[in-house]
Amino acid sequence: MSKPLKVGLMVPANNTTMEGELLAWLPAGSTCRTIKIPRGAGMLTRETMPAYRDNALRLAEGFREDGLDVLAYGCTAAGFISGPQGDAELSAALSGMLGVPVVTTARGMVRALQSDGAREIAVVTPYLDPVNRQLEDFLADGGIRVRRLDSFRAPDTDTLGRITADQVRELALKTMGRDCDALFIGCSQLPTHAILDGLAAHFGKPAWSSIKATAWDAQRVTTPVPA
């Protein structure tokens, strides 16, 4: 049985989904303290990322005395917009600051899909098209091709916050195909805990989301490697 984890979570200020769903995917008894990163009402872009990143690094100091097992940097777009190198650099900076393993949702996404041998996937997101292209580039760096993609194309965080699990499920059903190895639902604001198992069963293929991938990666990095 996996041991409970003490998790520090960093999410955008508008996020109302990730803490509850992350705990639902972590071992029973796990705890989570969340720090929310200030942002504007618009969706994250390459231009707004430097200020968002600086805020994250400043606020992470608040976890120093918490005795965490792992820190989760829980914004998918903030990771992949920075690119593989930028995401890795932020992860290393946070880990060096706090002295604990750090998982980012963007890198967890790639690792989870790679663990299932997924090479060609279907993707559902809430992002605008320029951001979706950056997501595709990040996945391609990990050897994963986006064969099908559809999006809610939310223009702002208010619209994003109104997207329901049923709407996510319906878009996933329309987007996933037999020519894909797996389904991925991107964005840690989108609710997926209630629908992922059903989607995986329906398609007979792995179904991942940003939050599930983060929980999986947090357990991976905190599991001792057998001698």
mmCIF file of N, CA and C in Angstrom, residues 13-116:
data_model
loop_
_atom_site.group_PDB
_atom_site.id
_atom_site.type_symbol
_atom_site.label_atom_id
_atom_site.label_comp_id
_atom_site.label_asym_id
_atom_site.label_seq_id
_atom_site.Cartn_x
_atom_site.Cartn_y
_atom_site.Cartn_z
ATOM 1 N N ALA A 13 -4.289 31.470 -9.465
ATOM 2 C CA ALA A 13 -5.242 31.998 -8.484
ATOM 3 C C ALA A 13 -6.682 31.607 -8.773
ATOM 4 N N ASN A 14 -7.004 31.370 -10.045
ATOM 5 C CA ASN A 14 -8.385 31.044 -10.408
ATOM 6 C C ASN A 14 -8.725 29.568 -10.232
ATOM 7 N N ASN A 15 -7.747 28.713 -9.925
ATOM 8 C CA ASN A 15 -7.987 27.268 -9.946
ATOM 9 C C ASN A 15 -8.842 26.816 -8.763
ATOM 10 N N THR A 16 -9.944 26.150 -9.072
ATOM 11 C CA THR A 16 -10.860 25.644 -8.045
ATOM 12 C C THR A 16 -10.985 24.125 -8.077
ATOM 13 N N THR A 17 -10.229 23.466 -8.928
ATOM 14 C CA THR A 17 -10.410 22.037 -9.178
ATOM 15 C C THR A 17 -9.285 21.165 -8.642
ATOM 16 N N MET A 18 -8.052 21.620 -8.753
ATOM 17 C CA MET A 18 -6.944 20.687 -8.641
ATOM 18 C C MET A 18 -6.752 20.103 -7.255
ATOM 19 N N GLU A 19 -6.865 20.894 -6.196
ATOM 20 C CA GLU A 19 -6.564 20.353 -4.871
ATOM 21 C C GLU A 19 -7.450 19.150 -4.545
ATOM 22 N N GLY A 20 -8.746 19.281 -4.729
ATOM 23 C CA GLY A 20 -9.659 18.187 -4.400
ATOM 24 C C GLY A 20 -9.425 16.952 -5.244
ATOM 25 N N GLU A 21 -9.235 17.137 -6.559
ATOM 26 C CA GLU A 21 -9.036 15.980 -7.439
ATOM 27 C C GLU A 21 -7.659 15.360 -7.250
ATOM 28 N N LEU A 22 -6.654 16.181 -6.961
ATOM 29 C CA LEU A 22 -5.323 15.625 -6.685
ATOM 30 C C LEU A 22 -5.372 14.698 -5.475
ATOM 31 N N LEU A 23 -6.021 15.142 -4.405
ATOM 32 C CA LEU A 23 -6.128 14.311 -3.201
ATOM 33 C C LEU A 23 -6.910 13.030 -3.488
ATOM 34 N N ALA A 24 -7.887 13.102 -4.375
ATOM 35 C CA ALA A 24 -8.674 11.912 -4.713
ATOM 36 C C ALA A 24 -7.828 10.868 -5.428
ATOM 37 N N TRP A 25 -6.766 11.292 -6.112
ATOM 38 C CA TRP A 25 -5.888 10.357 -6.834
ATOM 39 C C TRP A 25 -4.651 9.972 -6.037
ATOM 40 N N LEU A 26 -4.387 10.656 -4.933
ATOM 41 C CA LEU A 26 -3.233 10.324 -4.097
ATOM 42 C C LEU A 26 -3.616 9.254 -3.071
ATOM 43 N N PRO A 27 -2.633 8.606 -2.440
ATOM 44 C CA PRO A 27 -2.940 7.597 -1.423
ATOM 45 C C PRO A 27 -3.809 8.170 -0.300
ATOM 46 N N ALA A 28 -4.671 7.321 0.241
ATOM 47 C CA ALA A 28 -5.547 7.732 1.339
ATOM 48 C C ALA A 28 -4.732 8.306 2.485
ATOM 49 N N GLY A 29 -5.230 9.378 3.076
ATOM 50 C CA GLY A 29 -4.532 10.018 4.174
ATOM 51 C C GLY A 29 -3.571 11.104 3.752
ATOM 52 N N SER A 30 -3.371 11.285 2.449
ATOM 53 C CA SER A 30 -2.498 12.353 1.966
ATOM 54 C C SER A 30 -3.107 13.712 2.297
ATOM 55 N N THR A 31 -2.227 14.706 2.444
ATOM 56 C CA THR A 31 -2.672 16.067 2.722
ATOM 57 C C THR A 31 -2.073 17.011 1.689
ATOM 58 N N CYS A 32 -2.707 18.158 1.529
ATOM 59 C CA CYS A 32 -2.269 19.111 0.529
ATOM 60 C C CYS A 32 -2.472 20.527 1.051
ATOM 61 N N ARG A 33 -1.414 21.327 0.968
ATOM 62 C CA ARG A 33 -1.555 22.763 1.225
ATOM 63 C C ARG A 33 -1.292 23.483 -0.082
ATOM 64 N N THR A 34 -2.208 24.376 -0.433
ATOM 65 C CA THR A 34 -2.165 25.031 -1.731
ATOM 66 C C THR A 34 -1.795 26.503 -1.597
ATOM 67 N N ILE A 35 -0.878 26.940 -2.427
ATOM 68 C CA ILE A 35 -0.575 28.362 -2.601
ATOM 69 C C ILE A 35 -0.992 28.750 -4.016
ATOM 70 N N LYS A 36 -1.775 29.823 -4.118
ATOM 71 C CA LYS A 36 -2.293 30.257 -5.415
ATOM 72 C C LYS A 36 -1.446 31.406 -5.965
ATOM 73 N N ILE A 37 -1.121 31.284 -7.236
ATOM 74 C CA ILE A 37 -0.235 32.236 -7.897
ATOM 75 C C ILE A 37 -1.070 33.313 -8.590
ATOM 76 N N PRO A 38 -0.838 34.582 -8.275
ATOM 77 C CA PRO A 38 -1.607 35.657 -8.926
ATOM 78 C C PRO A 38 -1.449 35.630 -10.438
ATOM 79 N N ARG A 39 -2.527 36.024 -11.119
ATOM 80 C CA ARG A 39 -2.506 36.105 -12.575
ATOM 81 C C ARG A 39 -3.638 37.023 -13.009
ATOM 82 N N GLY A 40 -3.628 37.421 -14.259
ATOM 83 C CA GLY A 40 -4.715 38.227 -14.786
ATOM 84 C C GLY A 40 -5.905 37.371 -15.163
ATOM 85 N N ALA A 41 -6.928 38.008 -15.698
ATOM 86 C CA ALA A 41 -8.146 37.288 -16.079
ATOM 87 C C ALA A 41 -7.991 36.537 -17.386
ATOM 88 N N GLY A 42 -6.974 36.909 -18.180
ATOM 89 C CA GLY A 42 -6.770 36.226 -19.448
ATOM 90 C C GLY A 42 -6.056 34.897 -19.262
ATOM 91 N N MET A 43 -6.052 34.094 -20.311
ATOM 92 C CA MET A 43 -5.340 32.829 -20.280
ATOM 93 C C MET A 43 -3.833 33.104 -20.360
ATOM 94 N N LEU A 44 -3.027 32.195 -19.797
ATOM 95 C CA LEU A 44 -1.577 32.386 -19.817
ATOM 96 C C LEU A 44 -1.044 32.355 -21.255
ATOM 97 N N THR A 45 -0.062 33.219 -21.501
ATOM 98 C CA THR A 45 0.596 33.285 -22.801
ATOM 99 C C THR A 45 2.099 33.402 -22.578
ATOM 100 N N ARG A 46 2.854 33.310 -23.653
ATOM 101 C CA ARG A 46 4.302 33.463 -23.542
ATOM 102 C C ARG A 46 4.680 34.831 -22.959
ATOM 103 N N GLU A 47 3.857 35.847 -23.264
ATOM 104 C CA GLU A 47 4.150 37.195 -22.804
ATOM 105 C C GLU A 47 3.885 37.367 -21.310
ATOM 106 N N THR A 48 2.900 36.671 -20.772
ATOM 107 C CA THR A 48 2.571 36.820 -19.347
ATOM 108 C C THR A 48 3.328 35.848 -18.453
ATOM 109 N N MET A 49 4.056 34.913 -19.061
ATOM 110 C CA MET A 49 4.724 33.884 -18.269
ATOM 111 C C MET A 49 5.832 34.401 -17.349
ATOM 112 N N PRO A 50 6.682 35.354 -17.770
ATOM 113 C CA PRO A 50 7.755 35.781 -16.859
ATOM 114 C C PRO A 50 7.241 36.283 -15.513
ATOM 115 N N ALA A 51 6.189 37.096 -15.512
ATOM 116 C CA ALA A 51 5.645 37.608 -14.253
ATOM 117 C C ALA A 51 5.037 36.472 -13.432
ATOM 118 N N TYR A 52 4.362 35.534 -14.098
ATOM 119 C CA TYR A 52 3.756 34.398 -13.406
ATOM 120 C C TYR A 52 4.845 33.542 -12.760
ATOM 121 N N ARG A 53 5.905 33.289 -13.488
ATOM 122 C CA ARG A 53 7.016 32.485 -12.970
ATOM 123 C C ARG A 53 7.671 33.171 -11.767
ATOM 124 N N ASP A 54 7.896 34.489 -11.877
ATOM 125 C CA ASP A 54 8.503 35.218 -10.762
ATOM 126 C C ASP A 54 7.631 35.146 -9.515
ATOM 127 N N ASN A 55 6.319 35.263 -9.694
ATOM 128 C CA ASN A 55 5.399 35.147 -8.560
ATOM 129 C C ASN A 55 5.473 33.759 -7.936
ATOM 130 N N ALA A 56 5.577 32.737 -8.784
ATOM 131 C CA ALA A 56 5.658 31.368 -8.267
ATOM 132 C C ALA A 56 6.903 31.173 -7.413
ATOM 133 N N LEU A 57 8.039 31.649 -7.894
ATOM 134 C CA LEU A 57 9.287 31.486 -7.149
ATOM 135 C C LEU A 57 9.246 32.252 -5.828
ATOM 136 N N ARG A 58 8.635 33.416 -5.833
ATOM 137 C CA ARG A 58 8.545 34.207 -4.605
ATOM 138 C C ARG A 58 7.630 33.522 -3.587
ATOM 139 N N LEU A 59 6.492 33.056 -4.044
ATOM 140 C CA LEU A 59 5.506 32.476 -3.127
ATOM 141 C C LEU A 59 5.921 31.104 -2.611
ATOM 142 N N ALA A 60 6.742 30.385 -3.366
ATOM 143 C CA ALA A 60 7.170 29.053 -2.936
ATOM 144 C C ALA A 60 7.932 29.094 -1.623
ATOM 145 N N GLU A 61 8.501 30.236 -1.292
ATOM 146 C CA GLU A 61 9.179 30.384 0.004
ATOM 147 C C GLU A 61 8.249 30.020 1.154
ATOM 148 N N GLY A 62 6.955 30.189 0.948
ATOM 149 C CA GLY A 62 5.984 29.902 1.993
ATOM 150 C C GLY A 62 5.882 28.436 2.377
ATOM 151 N N PHE A 63 6.493 27.552 1.600
ATOM 152 C CA PHE A 63 6.473 26.118 1.912
ATOM 153 C C PHE A 63 7.691 25.667 2.723
ATOM 154 N N ARG A 64 8.639 26.566 2.989
ATOM 155 C CA ARG A 64 9.921 26.157 3.565
ATOM 156 C C ARG A 64 9.786 25.369 4.864
ATOM 157 N N GLU A 65 8.841 25.715 5.702
ATOM 158 C CA GLU A 65 8.725 25.095 7.026
ATOM 159 C C GLU A 65 7.674 23.989 7.078
ATOM 160 N N ASP A 66 7.178 23.560 5.928
ATOM 161 C CA ASP A 66 6.045 22.632 5.916
ATOM 162 C C ASP A 66 6.434 21.161 5.998
ATOM 163 N N GLY A 67 7.704 20.826 5.797
ATOM 164 C CA GLY A 67 8.100 19.421 5.841
ATOM 165 C C GLY A 67 7.431 18.590 4.759
ATOM 166 N N LEU A 68 7.415 19.108 3.545
ATOM 167 C CA LEU A 68 6.728 18.439 2.446
ATOM 168 C C LEU A 68 7.448 17.164 2.002
ATOM 169 N N ASP A 69 6.677 16.237 1.451
ATOM 170 C CA ASP A 69 7.260 15.107 0.726
ATOM 171 C C ASP A 69 7.538 15.476 -0.724
ATOM 172 N N VAL A 70 6.704 16.340 -1.293
ATOM 173 C CA VAL A 70 6.817 16.688 -2.701
ATOM 174 C C VAL A 70 6.071 17.995 -2.948
ATOM 175 N N LEU A 71 6.578 18.774 -3.909
ATOM 176 C CA LEU A 71 5.889 19.978 -4.363
ATOM 177 C C LEU A 71 5.366 19.732 -5.766
ATOM 178 N N ALA A 72 4.110 20.072 -6.005
ATOM 179 C CA ALA A 72 3.500 19.946 -7.328
ATOM 180 C C ALA A 72 3.255 21.339 -7.899
ATOM 181 N N TYR A 73 3.891 21.621 -9.026
ATOM 182 C CA TYR A 73 3.674 22.872 -9.746
ATOM 183 C C TYR A 73 2.554 22.602 -10.738
ATOM 184 N N GLY A 74 1.340 22.976 -10.339
ATOM 185 C CA GLY A 74 0.156 22.417 -10.964
ATOM 186 C C GLY A 74 -0.528 23.261 -12.008
ATOM 187 N N CYS A 75 0.205 23.838 -12.911
ATOM 188 C CA CYS A 75 -0.420 24.539 -14.037
ATOM 189 C C CYS A 75 0.172 23.984 -15.316
ATOM 190 N N THR A 76 -0.638 23.294 -16.101
ATOM 191 C CA THR A 76 -0.140 22.650 -17.312
ATOM 192 C C THR A 76 0.463 23.667 -18.273
ATOM 193 N N ALA A 77 -0.303 24.717 -18.565
ATOM 194 C CA ALA A 77 0.146 25.699 -19.551
ATOM 195 C C ALA A 77 1.406 26.414 -19.102
ATOM 196 N N ALA A 78 1.514 26.713 -17.811
ATOM 197 C CA ALA A 78 2.707 27.401 -17.322
ATOM 198 C C ALA A 78 3.961 26.579 -17.568
ATOM 199 N N GLY A 79 3.810 25.255 -17.578
ATOM 200 C CA GLY A 79 4.952 24.392 -17.867
ATOM 201 C C GLY A 79 5.269 24.328 -19.340
ATOM 202 N N PHE A 80 4.268 24.012 -20.171
ATOM 203 C CA PHE A 80 4.619 23.778 -21.572
ATOM 204 C C PHE A 80 4.866 25.066 -22.342
ATOM 205 N N ILE A 81 4.286 26.189 -21.909
ATOM 206 C CA ILE A 81 4.587 27.455 -22.570
ATOM 207 C C ILE A 81 6.067 27.807 -22.376
ATOM 208 N N SER A 82 6.611 27.434 -21.220
ATOM 209 C CA SER A 82 8.029 27.697 -20.943
ATOM 210 C C SER A 82 8.948 26.802 -21.752
ATOM 211 N N GLY A 83 8.404 25.738 -22.350
ATOM 212 C CA GLY A 83 9.214 24.790 -23.094
ATOM 213 C C GLY A 83 9.897 23.799 -22.172
ATOM 214 N N PRO A 84 10.390 22.686 -22.701
ATOM 215 C CA PRO A 84 11.022 21.664 -21.863
ATOM 216 C C PRO A 84 12.160 22.200 -21.001
ATOM 217 N N GLN A 85 13.002 23.069 -21.559
ATOM 218 C CA GLN A 85 14.131 23.579 -20.783
ATOM 219 C C GLN A 85 13.652 24.523 -19.685
ATOM 220 N N GLY A 86 12.740 25.433 -20.020
ATOM 221 C CA GLY A 86 12.238 26.364 -19.019
ATOM 222 C C GLY A 86 11.504 25.661 -17.906
ATOM 223 N N ASP A 87 10.727 24.637 -18.242
ATOM 224 C CA ASP A 87 10.006 23.866 -17.230
ATOM 225 C C ASP A 87 10.986 23.139 -16.316
ATOM 226 N N ALA A 88 12.025 22.555 -16.893
ATOM 227 C CA ALA A 88 13.026 21.843 -16.094
ATOM 228 C C ALA A 88 13.797 22.807 -15.193
ATOM 229 N N GLU A 89 14.098 23.988 -15.699
ATOM 230 C CA GLU A 89 14.829 24.981 -14.899
ATOM 231 C C GLU A 89 14.008 25.437 -13.705
ATOM 232 N N LEU A 90 12.716 25.673 -13.900
ATOM 233 C CA LEU A 90 11.866 26.082 -12.780
ATOM 234 C C LEU A 90 11.750 24.966 -11.757
ATOM 235 N N SER A 91 11.591 23.737 -12.227
ATOM 236 C CA SER A 91 11.516 22.596 -11.318
ATOM 237 C C SER A 91 12.772 22.494 -10.470
ATOM 238 N N ALA A 92 13.932 22.663 -11.105
ATOM 239 C CA ALA A 92 15.198 22.583 -10.377
ATOM 240 C C ALA A 92 15.322 23.725 -9.371
ATOM 241 N N ALA A 93 14.880 24.918 -9.743
ATOM 242 C CA ALA A 93 14.952 26.062 -8.834
ATOM 243 C C ALA A 93 14.068 25.843 -7.611
ATOM 244 N N LEU A 94 12.873 25.339 -7.815
ATOM 245 C CA LEU A 94 11.958 25.087 -6.702
ATOM 246 C C LEU A 94 12.486 23.975 -5.798
ATOM 247 N N SER A 95 13.034 22.925 -6.410
ATOM 248 C CA SER A 95 13.579 21.819 -5.625
ATOM 249 C C SER A 95 14.778 22.274 -4.802
ATOM 250 N N GLY A 96 15.637 23.098 -5.414
ATOM 251 C CA GLY A 96 16.789 23.609 -4.687
ATOM 252 C C GLY A 96 16.391 24.503 -3.535
ATOM 253 N N MET A 97 15.326 25.265 -3.714
ATOM 254 C CA MET A 97 14.846 26.168 -2.676
ATOM 255 C C MET A 97 14.278 25.404 -1.483
ATOM 256 N N LEU A 98 13.500 24.340 -1.775
ATOM 257 C CA LEU A 98 12.751 23.655 -0.721
ATOM 258 C C LEU A 98 13.383 22.343 -0.269
ATOM 259 N N GLY A 99 14.318 21.810 -1.046
ATOM 260 C CA GLY A 99 14.964 20.563 -0.661
ATOM 261 C C GLY A 99 14.080 19.342 -0.748
ATOM 262 N N VAL A 100 13.083 19.382 -1.648
ATOM 263 C CA VAL A 100 12.189 18.241 -1.842
ATOM 264 C C VAL A 100 12.014 18.003 -3.338
ATOM 265 N N PRO A 101 11.553 16.803 -3.730
ATOM 266 C CA PRO A 101 11.271 16.578 -5.146
ATOM 267 C C PRO A 101 10.162 17.512 -5.620
ATOM 268 N N VAL A 102 10.250 17.910 -6.878
ATOM 269 C CA VAL A 102 9.237 18.759 -7.503
ATOM 270 C C VAL A 102 8.722 18.070 -8.754
ATOM 271 N N VAL A 103 7.415 18.024 -8.896
ATOM 272 C CA VAL A 103 6.817 17.553 -10.144
ATOM 273 C C VAL A 103 6.053 18.714 -10.775
ATOM 274 N N THR A 104 6.176 18.831 -12.081
ATOM 275 C CA THR A 104 5.378 19.814 -12.805
ATOM 276 C C THR A 104 4.317 19.066 -13.602
ATOM 277 N N THR A 105 3.171 19.678 -13.729
ATOM 278 C CA THR A 105 2.091 19.012 -14.455
ATOM 279 C C THR A 105 2.468 18.759 -15.906
ATOM 280 N N ALA A 106 3.181 19.702 -16.514
ATOM 281 C CA ALA A 106 3.564 19.519 -17.918
ATOM 282 C C ALA A 106 4.484 18.310 -18.095
ATOM 283 N N ARG A 107 5.493 18.175 -17.246
ATOM 284 C CA ARG A 107 6.396 17.035 -17.363
ATOM 285 C C ARG A 107 5.710 15.749 -16.933
ATOM 286 N N GLY A 108 4.833 15.819 -15.914
ATOM 287 C CA GLY A 108 4.071 14.641 -15.510
ATOM 288 C C GLY A 108 3.207 14.115 -16.642
ATOM 289 N N MET A 109 2.637 15.026 -17.423
ATOM 290 C CA MET A 109 1.845 14.651 -18.596
ATOM 291 C C MET A 109 2.657 13.775 -19.534
ATOM 292 N N VAL A 110 3.873 14.215 -19.848
ATOM 293 C CA VAL A 110 4.723 13.465 -20.780
ATOM 294 C C VAL A 110 5.119 12.120 -20.181
ATOM 295 N N ARG A 111 5.543 12.125 -18.926
ATOM 296 C CA ARG A 111 5.990 10.884 -18.296
ATOM 297 C C ARG A 111 4.854 9.866 -18.202
ATOM 298 N N ALA A 112 3.656 10.322 -17.867
ATOM 299 C CA ALA A 112 2.525 9.397 -17.736
ATOM 300 C C ALA A 112 2.194 8.761 -19.081
ATOM 301 N N LEU A 113 2.157 9.556 -20.127
ATOM 302 C CA LEU A 113 1.862 9.021 -21.451
ATOM 303 C C LEU A 113 2.968 8.082 -21.922
ATOM 304 N N GLN A 114 4.223 8.454 -21.654
ATOM 305 C CA GLN A 114 5.336 7.575 -22.018
ATOM 306 C C GLN A 114 5.247 6.245 -21.269
ATOM 307 N N SER A 115 4.780 6.280 -20.022
ATOM 308 C CA SER A 115 4.692 5.042 -19.233
ATOM 309 C C SER A 115 3.727 4.045 -19.856
ATOM 310 N N ASP A 116 2.757 4.548 -20.616
ATOM 311 C CA ASP A 116 1.804 3.681 -21.304
ATOM 312 C C ASP A 116 2.216 3.397 -22.744
#
